[in-house]
Amino acid sequence: MRNPQLNQHGELQHLLTLDGLPRDILNAILDTAAPFTEVAEREVKKLPLLRGKSVFNLFFENSTRTRTTFEIAAKRLSADVVNLNINTSSAAKGESLLDTVDNLCAMQADMFVVRHAASGAPMLIAQHLQNTGRDHIHVVNAGDGRHAHPTQGLLDMYTIRHFKRDFTNLTVAIVGDVLHSRVARSQIAALTTLGVPEVRVIGPKTLLPTEVERLGVRVFHDMREGLKGVDVVMMLRLQNERMNGALLPTPQEYYKIWGLTAEKLALAKPDAIVMHPGPMNRGVEIDSAVADGAQAVILPQVTFGIAVRMAVMSMLGSR
Amino acid sequence: MKDLDAEALCRQLAEQIRPHVCPATALVGIYTGGLWLAERLHAELGIAQPLGAIDVSFYRDDYASKGLHASPKKTEIPFDVDGAHVILVDDVLYTGRTTRAALNELFDFGRPARVELAVLVDRGGRELPVAARYCAHTLAAPLAREQNLELQRDEAGQFGLKLTQRA
C-alpha cells in the first residue's frame, strides 16, 4: 500500500505524520524552508505562490502559536486564510467532521490545516477527500491527539540543522511528558529517519509510553544520567490539561526532579542547545534562567516554524 | 555552440556595460548561470554596491502546473533597492519569463530608479515584451524548444556554453 501522504509520483499530497516519511522528503522540506526564512527581512513580506488559494484553519482544539504561525505562513504565500473556531460553530451544534469538511469544500477550499483532539482526524479527512475524488485538496496535520504534530517535528529538525549542521553525530535527549506528547512522537520519527545515532527519552515511568524503547530510543529515568554529553535537549511541556489520575505528585516536586535547571544543563555538552515547543511552564519543566539563557533556541524555533510551514504549504499547494 | 567563446563574450559584455557604470549601479545575478556571470562582472567592473542574487523559484509562472522547483536558493539583495540603478544579469535570454519573475521579486524589495537587463546570449523565442540593454551575442536563428543553452563553469572558474537536447 502506498503511503497515504504521497501521490502516485511519490510527491507530498498531504502532511499527516513524519512516521514513515522518507528521508529525501524530509530533507526536501528542510531545504525548501531555508530560502523562505529570508522573506521576513523584506519590505514586502509576501510571495505569490498561493495567490487565489483558500486555506482553512480547522482548529477543533485551542492553539495560539500553531494557528498563528500557520496563518502567517499562508498569508505570506498570498493565500486567503479562513480561521474556523470550531468550539463556537457547527460542531458544537452537532455537525459531523466530514460534513463540516464537505461544506468547506463547497466553498472552494484548497487546503485544510487541521488540529483535533482525536488521533487520526486529519487522516480521516484526507481519506474522505481521496474517496470522493478531491485530490486537489490538501490536508496538513497541525496536531492530532497523542498521534503526531509533523510541522512541529519539522521545525525542530530545521532548528537542530541550523545550529548543529549534521544529524549523524548527535546525541539528542527528549525530556518530560512523552506519554501525552504528539510532539515527541513526531520528533522521534524525524530524528531516527534523519540518522541521529542516539535519541534518548528522559522522564518518570508514569509519563513514558510502555515499550517506548521499540521506537529506537534509549530510556532514562534519571535526568542527570540522561543529560550527560548530549548535544540537544528537547524539553516537552507538562500537559496538565491532559492529565487524569495521579501520574504526578505536584508541579513543585516535578520541577525538583525533572525541571531543566542550569545545574542539570551543565551535564550536557557545553555547546548544547535547549529547545521547547511551547507554551512553556516556567518553574515546572524549565527554569526561567535556562529558558532565557544563552543556550536556549526557543524563539528561533518559532521563527523557523513560519518558514517550515511555508515550505510545506508551497510544496503541497501547486498540485 | 562550439563557435561561441563564453570567456570572450563575457569580456565583451563587461565592455558594453562599463561606460554606463555609476556609483548607484548595482548588479543582481539570477541563479545559477546569471549569478556566476554577475560575480565576474562585479569584480571586472569594480562595482561599489554589494552583489545581489535572485532565485526566481517563488515567482515563476509555471508553479501551478510544475510545482515548486527543487531546493530553491536564498534571494539576497544586500543593498537599498530604493533609488538604485539595477542591472539584472542572466546567462541566456529566452522566453523572458525568468526576467518577468525577477522583476516582480526585485520590486518586493523596493522601488529601483532604473532596471536594465544584461545577458551573455539572446537565443530568441521571446514570449513576453522583454529586451536586453546589454547583450554579448544574439543567435542568428532562434533555438528550437527542445534545445537548452546554459552557462557552465568548470573547476578553474572558466566559462563555457553548453547546448543540450531535451528528451
Coordinates of C-alpha atoms in Angstrom, one line a residue:
Chain A
M1 CA 0.0 0.0 0.0
R2 CA 1.3 3.4 -0.8
N3 CA 2.0 6.0 1.9
P4 CA -1.3 7.9 2.0
Q5 CA 0.6 11.2 2.3
L6 CA 2.2 10.7 -1.1
N7 CA 0.7 10.8 -4.6
Q8 CA 1.4 8.2 -7.3
H9 CA 4.6 10.1 -8.2
G10 CA 5.9 9.9 -4.7
E11 CA 5.3 13.6 -4.1
L12 CA 3.8 15.0 -0.9
Q13 CA 0.0 15.1 -1.2
H14 CA -0.9 15.6 2.5
L15 CA 1.3 16.1 5.6
L16 CA -0.2 13.8 8.3
T17 CA 2.7 12.3 10.2
L18 CA 6.5 12.1 10.0
D19 CA 6.4 8.5 10.8
G20 CA 7.3 6.6 7.6
L21 CA 8.1 9.7 5.6
P22 CA 11.2 9.0 3.5
R23 CA 14.4 10.8 4.4
D24 CA 14.6 12.6 1.0
I25 CA 11.2 14.2 1.5
L26 CA 12.2 15.3 5.0
N27 CA 15.4 16.8 3.6
A28 CA 13.5 18.4 0.7
I29 CA 11.2 20.2 3.1
L30 CA 14.1 21.4 5.2
D31 CA 16.0 22.6 2.1
T32 CA 12.9 24.3 0.8
A33 CA 12.3 26.1 4.1
A34 CA 15.7 27.8 4.1
P35 CA 15.1 30.4 1.4
F36 CA 11.7 31.2 3.0
T37 CA 13.4 32.5 6.1
E38 CA 14.7 35.4 4.1
V39 CA 11.2 36.7 3.2
A40 CA 10.7 38.0 6.7
E41 CA 13.5 40.6 6.1
R42 CA 11.9 42.1 3.0
E43 CA 10.0 45.3 2.6
V44 CA 7.1 43.3 1.2
K45 CA 6.8 40.0 3.2
K46 CA 4.8 38.2 0.6
L47 CA 5.3 35.6 -2.1
P48 CA 2.8 34.9 -4.9
L49 CA 2.8 31.1 -4.7
L50 CA -0.7 30.5 -3.2
R51 CA -2.3 33.6 -4.7
G52 CA -6.0 32.8 -5.2
K53 CA -6.0 29.7 -3.0
S54 CA -8.1 29.4 0.1
V55 CA -6.6 27.8 3.3
F56 CA -9.0 26.8 6.0
N57 CA -7.6 26.6 9.5
L58 CA -9.8 24.0 11.2
F59 CA -8.9 24.1 14.9
F60 CA -11.1 21.8 17.0
E61 CA -8.7 22.3 19.8
N62 CA -7.2 25.5 21.2
S63 CA -3.9 26.8 20.0
T64 CA -2.4 30.2 19.7
R65 CA 1.1 29.7 18.4
T66 CA 0.5 27.0 15.9
R67 CA -2.6 28.6 14.4
T68 CA -1.0 32.0 14.2
T69 CA 2.2 30.7 12.6
F70 CA 0.1 28.7 10.0
E71 CA -1.9 31.8 9.4
I72 CA 1.2 34.0 8.9
A73 CA 2.8 31.3 6.7
A74 CA -0.3 31.1 4.4
K75 CA -0.7 34.9 4.3
R76 CA 3.0 35.3 3.3
L77 CA 2.3 32.9 0.5
S78 CA -0.6 35.2 -0.5
A79 CA -3.4 32.7 0.3
D80 CA -6.7 33.7 1.6
V81 CA -6.9 32.3 5.1
V82 CA -10.1 31.5 6.9
N83 CA -9.9 30.6 10.6
L84 CA -12.7 28.4 12.0
N85 CA -13.1 28.3 15.7
I86 CA -15.0 25.1 15.9
N87 CA -15.8 25.3 19.6
T88 CA -18.3 28.1 18.8
S89 CA -19.5 26.8 15.5
S90 CA -21.4 24.0 13.8
A91 CA -19.5 21.1 15.5
A92 CA -21.0 22.5 18.7
K93 CA -24.4 22.2 17.1
G94 CA -23.7 18.6 16.3
E95 CA -22.4 18.6 12.7
S96 CA -20.0 15.8 11.9
L97 CA -16.4 16.3 11.0
L98 CA -16.8 15.1 7.4
D99 CA -20.0 17.2 6.9
T100 CA -18.0 20.3 8.0
V101 CA -15.3 19.3 5.5
D102 CA -17.8 18.8 2.7
N103 CA -19.4 22.2 3.4
L104 CA -16.0 23.9 3.3
C105 CA -15.1 22.1 0.1
A106 CA -18.3 23.6 -1.4
M107 CA -16.8 26.9 -0.5
Q108 CA -13.7 26.0 -2.7
A109 CA -11.2 25.2 -0.1
D110 CA -7.8 24.3 -1.4
M111 CA -6.1 23.3 1.8
F112 CA -7.2 22.3 5.3
V113 CA -4.9 22.8 8.3
V114 CA -6.4 20.6 11.0
R115 CA -5.9 20.3 14.7
H116 CA -8.1 17.8 16.5
A117 CA -8.1 16.2 19.9
A118 CA -8.8 12.8 18.3
S119 CA -5.7 11.0 16.9
G120 CA -6.3 10.2 13.2
A121 CA -8.8 13.0 12.4
P122 CA -6.6 14.6 9.7
M123 CA -6.1 11.2 8.2
L124 CA -9.8 10.6 8.2
I125 CA -10.3 13.9 6.3
A126 CA -7.5 13.0 3.8
Q127 CA -9.1 9.6 3.1
H128 CA -12.5 11.1 2.7
L129 CA -11.1 13.6 0.1
Q130 CA -9.4 10.7 -1.7
N131 CA -12.5 8.6 -1.7
T132 CA -14.6 11.4 -3.1
G133 CA -12.1 12.2 -5.9
R134 CA -11.0 15.5 -4.5
D135 CA -7.2 15.0 -4.9
H136 CA -6.6 18.7 -5.5
I137 CA -7.4 19.5 -1.8
H138 CA -4.6 19.0 0.7
V139 CA -4.6 18.3 4.4
V140 CA -1.9 19.4 6.9
N141 CA -2.0 17.9 10.3
A142 CA -1.5 20.7 12.9
G143 CA -1.6 18.2 15.8
D144 CA -3.9 15.3 16.4
G145 CA -4.5 13.8 19.8
R146 CA -1.4 11.9 21.0
H147 CA -0.5 10.9 17.5
A148 CA 1.5 13.5 15.6
H149 CA 2.4 17.1 15.1
P150 CA 4.5 16.9 12.0
T151 CA 5.2 20.6 11.3
Q152 CA 6.4 21.0 14.9
G153 CA 8.7 18.0 14.4
L154 CA 10.0 19.6 11.1
L155 CA 10.7 23.0 12.6
D156 CA 12.6 21.2 15.4
M157 CA 14.7 19.4 12.8
Y158 CA 15.2 22.7 11.0
T159 CA 16.4 24.3 14.2
I160 CA 18.8 21.4 15.0
R161 CA 20.2 21.5 11.5
H162 CA 20.6 25.3 11.7
F163 CA 22.6 25.1 14.9
K164 CA 24.3 21.7 14.6
R165 CA 24.6 21.3 10.8
D166 CA 24.8 17.5 10.8
F167 CA 22.4 15.0 12.3
T168 CA 24.7 11.9 12.0
N169 CA 27.0 12.7 15.0
L170 CA 24.4 13.9 17.5
T171 CA 23.0 12.7 20.8
V172 CA 19.6 14.2 21.4
A173 CA 17.5 14.0 24.6
I174 CA 13.7 14.4 24.8
V175 CA 12.7 15.2 28.3
G176 CA 9.4 15.1 30.1
D177 CA 5.8 14.0 29.4
V178 CA 6.4 11.8 26.4
L179 CA 3.2 9.8 27.1
H180 CA 0.8 12.6 26.2
S181 CA 3.1 14.2 23.6
R182 CA 2.3 14.1 19.9
V183 CA 5.3 16.4 19.5
A184 CA 7.7 13.8 21.0
R185 CA 6.3 11.1 18.6
S186 CA 7.0 13.4 15.6
Q187 CA 10.4 14.3 16.9
I188 CA 11.5 10.7 17.4
A189 CA 10.3 9.7 14.0
A190 CA 12.2 12.5 12.3
L191 CA 15.4 12.2 14.3
T192 CA 15.5 8.5 13.6
T193 CA 14.8 8.9 9.9
L194 CA 17.5 11.7 9.6
G195 CA 20.1 9.4 11.0
V196 CA 20.6 10.7 14.6
P197 CA 22.6 7.8 16.1
E198 CA 21.4 8.3 19.7
V199 CA 17.9 9.5 20.7
R200 CA 17.2 9.5 24.4
V201 CA 13.9 9.9 26.2
I202 CA 14.1 11.0 29.8
G203 CA 11.1 11.0 32.1
P204 CA 9.3 9.3 35.0
K205 CA 7.9 5.9 34.3
T206 CA 4.4 7.2 34.6
L207 CA 4.9 9.7 31.8
L208 CA 6.7 7.4 29.3
P209 CA 4.6 5.1 27.0
T210 CA 5.1 1.4 27.7
E211 CA 7.7 -0.2 25.4
V212 CA 8.8 3.2 24.2
E213 CA 12.2 1.5 23.5
R214 CA 10.6 0.0 20.4
L215 CA 10.7 3.4 18.8
G216 CA 14.5 3.0 18.8
V217 CA 15.3 5.3 21.7
R218 CA 17.3 4.9 24.9
V219 CA 15.3 5.3 28.0
F220 CA 16.5 7.1 31.2
H221 CA 14.6 7.6 34.4
D222 CA 17.4 9.6 35.9
M223 CA 17.6 13.1 34.3
R224 CA 21.2 13.7 35.3
E225 CA 22.3 10.4 33.8
G226 CA 20.3 11.1 30.6
L227 CA 21.6 14.6 30.0
K228 CA 25.3 13.6 30.2
G229 CA 27.1 14.6 27.0
V230 CA 24.0 15.4 24.9
D231 CA 24.1 17.9 22.0
V232 CA 20.4 18.8 22.0
V233 CA 17.9 19.0 24.9
M234 CA 14.3 19.0 23.7
M235 CA 12.0 19.8 26.6
L236 CA 8.3 18.9 26.5
R237 CA 5.5 20.7 28.1
L238 CA 3.9 19.1 31.1
Q239 CA 0.4 18.5 29.7
N240 CA -1.6 19.4 32.8
E241 CA -4.8 19.6 30.9
R242 CA -4.4 16.0 29.6
M243 CA -3.5 14.6 32.9
N244 CA -6.1 12.5 34.6
G245 CA -5.3 10.3 37.5
A246 CA -2.4 10.6 39.8
L247 CA 0.5 10.4 37.3
L248 CA 2.5 13.0 39.2
P249 CA 2.9 14.4 42.6
T250 CA 2.8 18.2 42.5
P251 CA 4.3 20.7 39.9
Q252 CA 6.8 21.8 42.5
E253 CA 8.0 18.2 43.0
Y254 CA 8.1 17.6 39.3
Y255 CA 10.3 20.7 38.9
K256 CA 12.7 19.4 41.5
I257 CA 13.3 16.1 39.8
W258 CA 12.5 16.8 36.1
G259 CA 12.8 20.5 35.7
L260 CA 15.7 21.7 33.5
T261 CA 17.9 23.9 35.6
A262 CA 21.4 25.4 34.8
E263 CA 22.9 22.9 37.1
K264 CA 21.4 19.9 35.2
L265 CA 22.1 21.5 31.8
A266 CA 25.8 21.7 32.8
L267 CA 25.9 17.9 32.4
A268 CA 25.2 18.2 28.7
K269 CA 27.9 19.3 26.2
P270 CA 28.9 23.0 26.7
D271 CA 27.5 23.9 23.4
A272 CA 24.3 22.0 23.8
I273 CA 21.1 23.8 22.6
V274 CA 17.8 23.9 24.6
M275 CA 14.5 23.6 22.7
H276 CA 10.9 23.8 23.8
P277 CA 7.8 23.6 21.6
G278 CA 5.9 26.0 23.8
P279 CA 3.9 27.0 25.7
M280 CA 6.4 26.8 28.5
N281 CA 5.5 26.2 32.1
R282 CA 8.3 28.2 33.7
G283 CA 9.3 26.7 37.1
V284 CA 7.6 23.4 36.2
E285 CA 9.6 21.7 33.3
I286 CA 12.1 24.5 32.8
D287 CA 13.8 27.2 34.9
S288 CA 13.4 30.8 33.7
A289 CA 17.2 31.3 33.7
V290 CA 17.6 28.4 31.3
A291 CA 14.6 29.4 29.1
D292 CA 16.1 32.9 28.7
G293 CA 19.7 31.7 28.7
A294 CA 22.3 31.7 26.0
Q295 CA 21.8 28.0 25.1
A296 CA 18.0 28.4 24.6
V297 CA 16.9 28.5 20.9
I298 CA 13.2 28.6 21.8
L299 CA 12.3 31.8 20.0
P300 CA 14.3 30.9 16.8
Q301 CA 12.1 27.7 16.8
V302 CA 9.0 29.9 16.5
T303 CA 10.5 32.0 13.6
F304 CA 11.7 28.9 11.8
G305 CA 8.3 27.4 12.2
I306 CA 6.8 30.0 9.8
A307 CA 9.4 29.2 7.1
V308 CA 8.9 25.4 7.5
R309 CA 5.1 25.8 7.3
M310 CA 5.5 28.0 4.2
A311 CA 7.7 25.2 2.7
V312 CA 5.1 22.5 3.4
M313 CA 2.2 24.5 2.1
S314 CA 4.0 25.6 -1.1
M315 CA 5.1 22.0 -1.8
L316 CA 1.5 20.9 -1.4
G317 CA -0.3 23.8 -3.0
S318 CA 0.7 23.6 -6.6
R319 CA -1.0 20.3 -7.3
Chain B
M1 CA 27.8 26.2 -29.7
K2 CA 31.4 25.3 -30.3
D3 CA 31.9 28.7 -32.1
L4 CA 30.7 30.6 -29.0
D5 CA 33.6 31.6 -26.7
A6 CA 31.9 32.3 -23.4
E7 CA 35.0 33.9 -21.9
A8 CA 35.3 36.3 -24.8
L9 CA 31.6 37.1 -24.7
C10 CA 31.9 37.8 -21.0
R11 CA 34.7 40.4 -21.7
Q12 CA 32.6 42.0 -24.4
L13 CA 29.6 42.2 -22.1
A14 CA 31.7 43.9 -19.5
E15 CA 32.9 46.5 -22.0
Q16 CA 29.4 47.2 -23.1
I17 CA 28.3 47.9 -19.5
R18 CA 31.5 49.8 -18.4
P19 CA 30.7 53.3 -19.9
H20 CA 27.3 53.3 -18.1
V21 CA 28.5 52.3 -14.6
C22 CA 27.8 55.0 -12.0
P23 CA 28.0 55.0 -8.1
A24 CA 24.4 53.9 -7.9
T25 CA 24.9 50.9 -10.2
A26 CA 24.1 47.6 -8.6
L27 CA 24.3 44.1 -10.1
V28 CA 21.8 41.3 -9.4
G29 CA 22.5 37.8 -10.8
I30 CA 19.8 35.3 -11.5
Y31 CA 20.6 31.8 -10.2
T32 CA 22.6 29.9 -11.3
G33 CA 24.4 30.9 -14.5
G34 CA 23.4 34.5 -14.2
L35 CA 24.9 34.7 -10.7
W36 CA 28.2 33.3 -11.9
L37 CA 28.3 35.9 -14.7
A38 CA 27.3 38.7 -12.3
E39 CA 30.1 37.7 -9.9
R40 CA 32.6 38.0 -12.7
L41 CA 31.2 41.4 -14.0
H42 CA 31.0 42.7 -10.4
A43 CA 34.8 42.2 -10.0
E44 CA 35.7 43.2 -13.5
L45 CA 33.8 46.5 -13.4
G46 CA 34.7 47.3 -9.8
I47 CA 31.1 47.9 -8.8
A48 CA 30.9 49.5 -5.4
Q49 CA 27.4 48.3 -4.4
P50 CA 27.4 44.7 -3.0
L51 CA 26.3 42.0 -5.4
G52 CA 22.7 40.7 -5.2
A53 CA 21.4 37.3 -6.0
I54 CA 17.8 36.3 -7.0
D55 CA 16.3 32.8 -7.2
V56 CA 13.0 33.2 -9.1
S57 CA 11.5 29.9 -7.9
F58 CA 8.9 31.6 -5.7
Y59 CA 7.8 33.9 -8.6
R60 CA 7.7 31.5 -11.5
D61 CA 4.5 31.5 -13.6
D62 CA 4.6 27.7 -14.0
Y63 CA 4.4 26.9 -10.3
A64 CA 0.7 25.9 -10.6
S65 CA 1.5 23.3 -13.3
K66 CA 5.0 22.2 -12.4
G67 CA 5.2 22.7 -8.7
L68 CA 8.0 24.2 -6.7
H69 CA 11.5 24.0 -8.1
A70 CA 13.6 21.6 -6.1
S71 CA 15.9 23.2 -3.5
P72 CA 15.5 26.9 -4.2
K73 CA 18.2 29.2 -3.1
K74 CA 18.1 32.3 -0.9
T75 CA 17.4 35.5 -2.7
E76 CA 19.8 38.1 -1.2
I77 CA 19.6 41.8 -2.1
P78 CA 22.3 43.4 0.2
F79 CA 21.8 47.0 -1.0
D80 CA 19.0 49.5 -0.7
V81 CA 16.8 48.9 -3.8
D82 CA 15.0 52.3 -3.4
G83 CA 16.7 54.6 -6.0
A84 CA 19.2 52.0 -7.2
H85 CA 20.3 51.6 -10.8
V86 CA 19.9 47.8 -11.0
I87 CA 21.4 45.7 -13.8
L88 CA 19.8 42.2 -13.8
V89 CA 22.2 39.6 -15.1
D90 CA 21.3 36.3 -16.7
D91 CA 23.3 33.9 -18.8
V92 CA 20.7 33.2 -21.6
L93 CA 17.7 35.2 -22.6
Y94 CA 14.9 33.1 -23.9
T95 CA 11.1 33.5 -23.3
G96 CA 11.5 36.5 -21.0
R97 CA 9.5 34.7 -18.2
T98 CA 12.5 34.5 -15.9
T99 CA 13.1 38.2 -16.3
R100 CA 9.5 38.9 -15.5
A101 CA 9.7 36.8 -12.4
A102 CA 13.0 38.5 -11.3
L103 CA 11.5 42.0 -11.8
N104 CA 8.5 41.1 -9.7
E105 CA 10.7 39.8 -7.0
L106 CA 13.0 42.8 -7.1
F107 CA 10.1 45.2 -6.6
D108 CA 9.2 43.5 -3.4
F109 CA 12.4 44.9 -2.0
G110 CA 11.8 48.5 -3.0
R111 CA 11.5 50.9 -6.0
P112 CA 14.6 51.0 -8.1
A113 CA 15.3 54.1 -10.1
R114 CA 16.0 52.0 -13.2
V115 CA 16.4 48.4 -14.1
E116 CA 18.3 47.1 -17.1
L117 CA 19.0 43.6 -18.3
A118 CA 22.4 42.2 -19.3
V119 CA 22.7 38.7 -20.9
L120 CA 25.5 36.8 -22.5
V121 CA 23.4 35.2 -25.2
D122 CA 20.0 36.0 -26.6
R123 CA 18.6 32.7 -28.0
G124 CA 15.4 34.2 -29.4
G125 CA 11.9 32.7 -28.7
R126 CA 10.5 35.6 -26.6
E127 CA 7.0 35.2 -25.2
L128 CA 7.0 38.5 -23.3
P129 CA 7.9 42.0 -24.2
V130 CA 11.4 41.8 -22.7
A131 CA 14.7 43.1 -24.3
A132 CA 18.2 43.2 -23.0
R133 CA 20.1 46.5 -23.0
Y134 CA 23.4 44.7 -22.9
C135 CA 23.8 41.5 -24.9
A136 CA 27.1 40.0 -26.0
H137 CA 25.7 37.8 -28.7
T138 CA 22.4 37.2 -30.5
L139 CA 21.9 33.9 -32.2
A140 CA 21.2 34.3 -35.9
A141 CA 18.3 31.9 -35.8
P142 CA 16.2 31.1 -32.6
L143 CA 16.9 27.7 -31.0
A144 CA 14.3 25.0 -31.1
R145 CA 12.1 24.5 -28.0
E146 CA 13.8 21.1 -27.2
Q147 CA 17.2 22.7 -27.1
N148 CA 18.6 24.1 -23.9
L149 CA 21.5 26.5 -23.8
E150 CA 23.2 27.4 -20.5
L151 CA 26.4 28.7 -19.0
Q152 CA 28.8 26.2 -17.4
R153 CA 31.6 26.9 -15.0
D154 CA 34.5 24.5 -14.7
E155 CA 36.6 23.9 -11.6
A156 CA 39.1 26.5 -12.6
G157 CA 36.2 29.0 -12.8
Q158 CA 36.3 29.2 -16.7
F159 CA 33.0 29.8 -18.5
G160 CA 31.7 27.6 -21.3
L161 CA 28.3 27.5 -23.1
K162 CA 26.6 24.1 -23.3
L163 CA 23.9 23.2 -25.7
T164 CA 21.8 20.1 -24.8
Q165 CA 18.8 18.4 -26.3
R166 CA 15.8 17.8 -24.1
A167 CA 14.0 14.4 -24.5

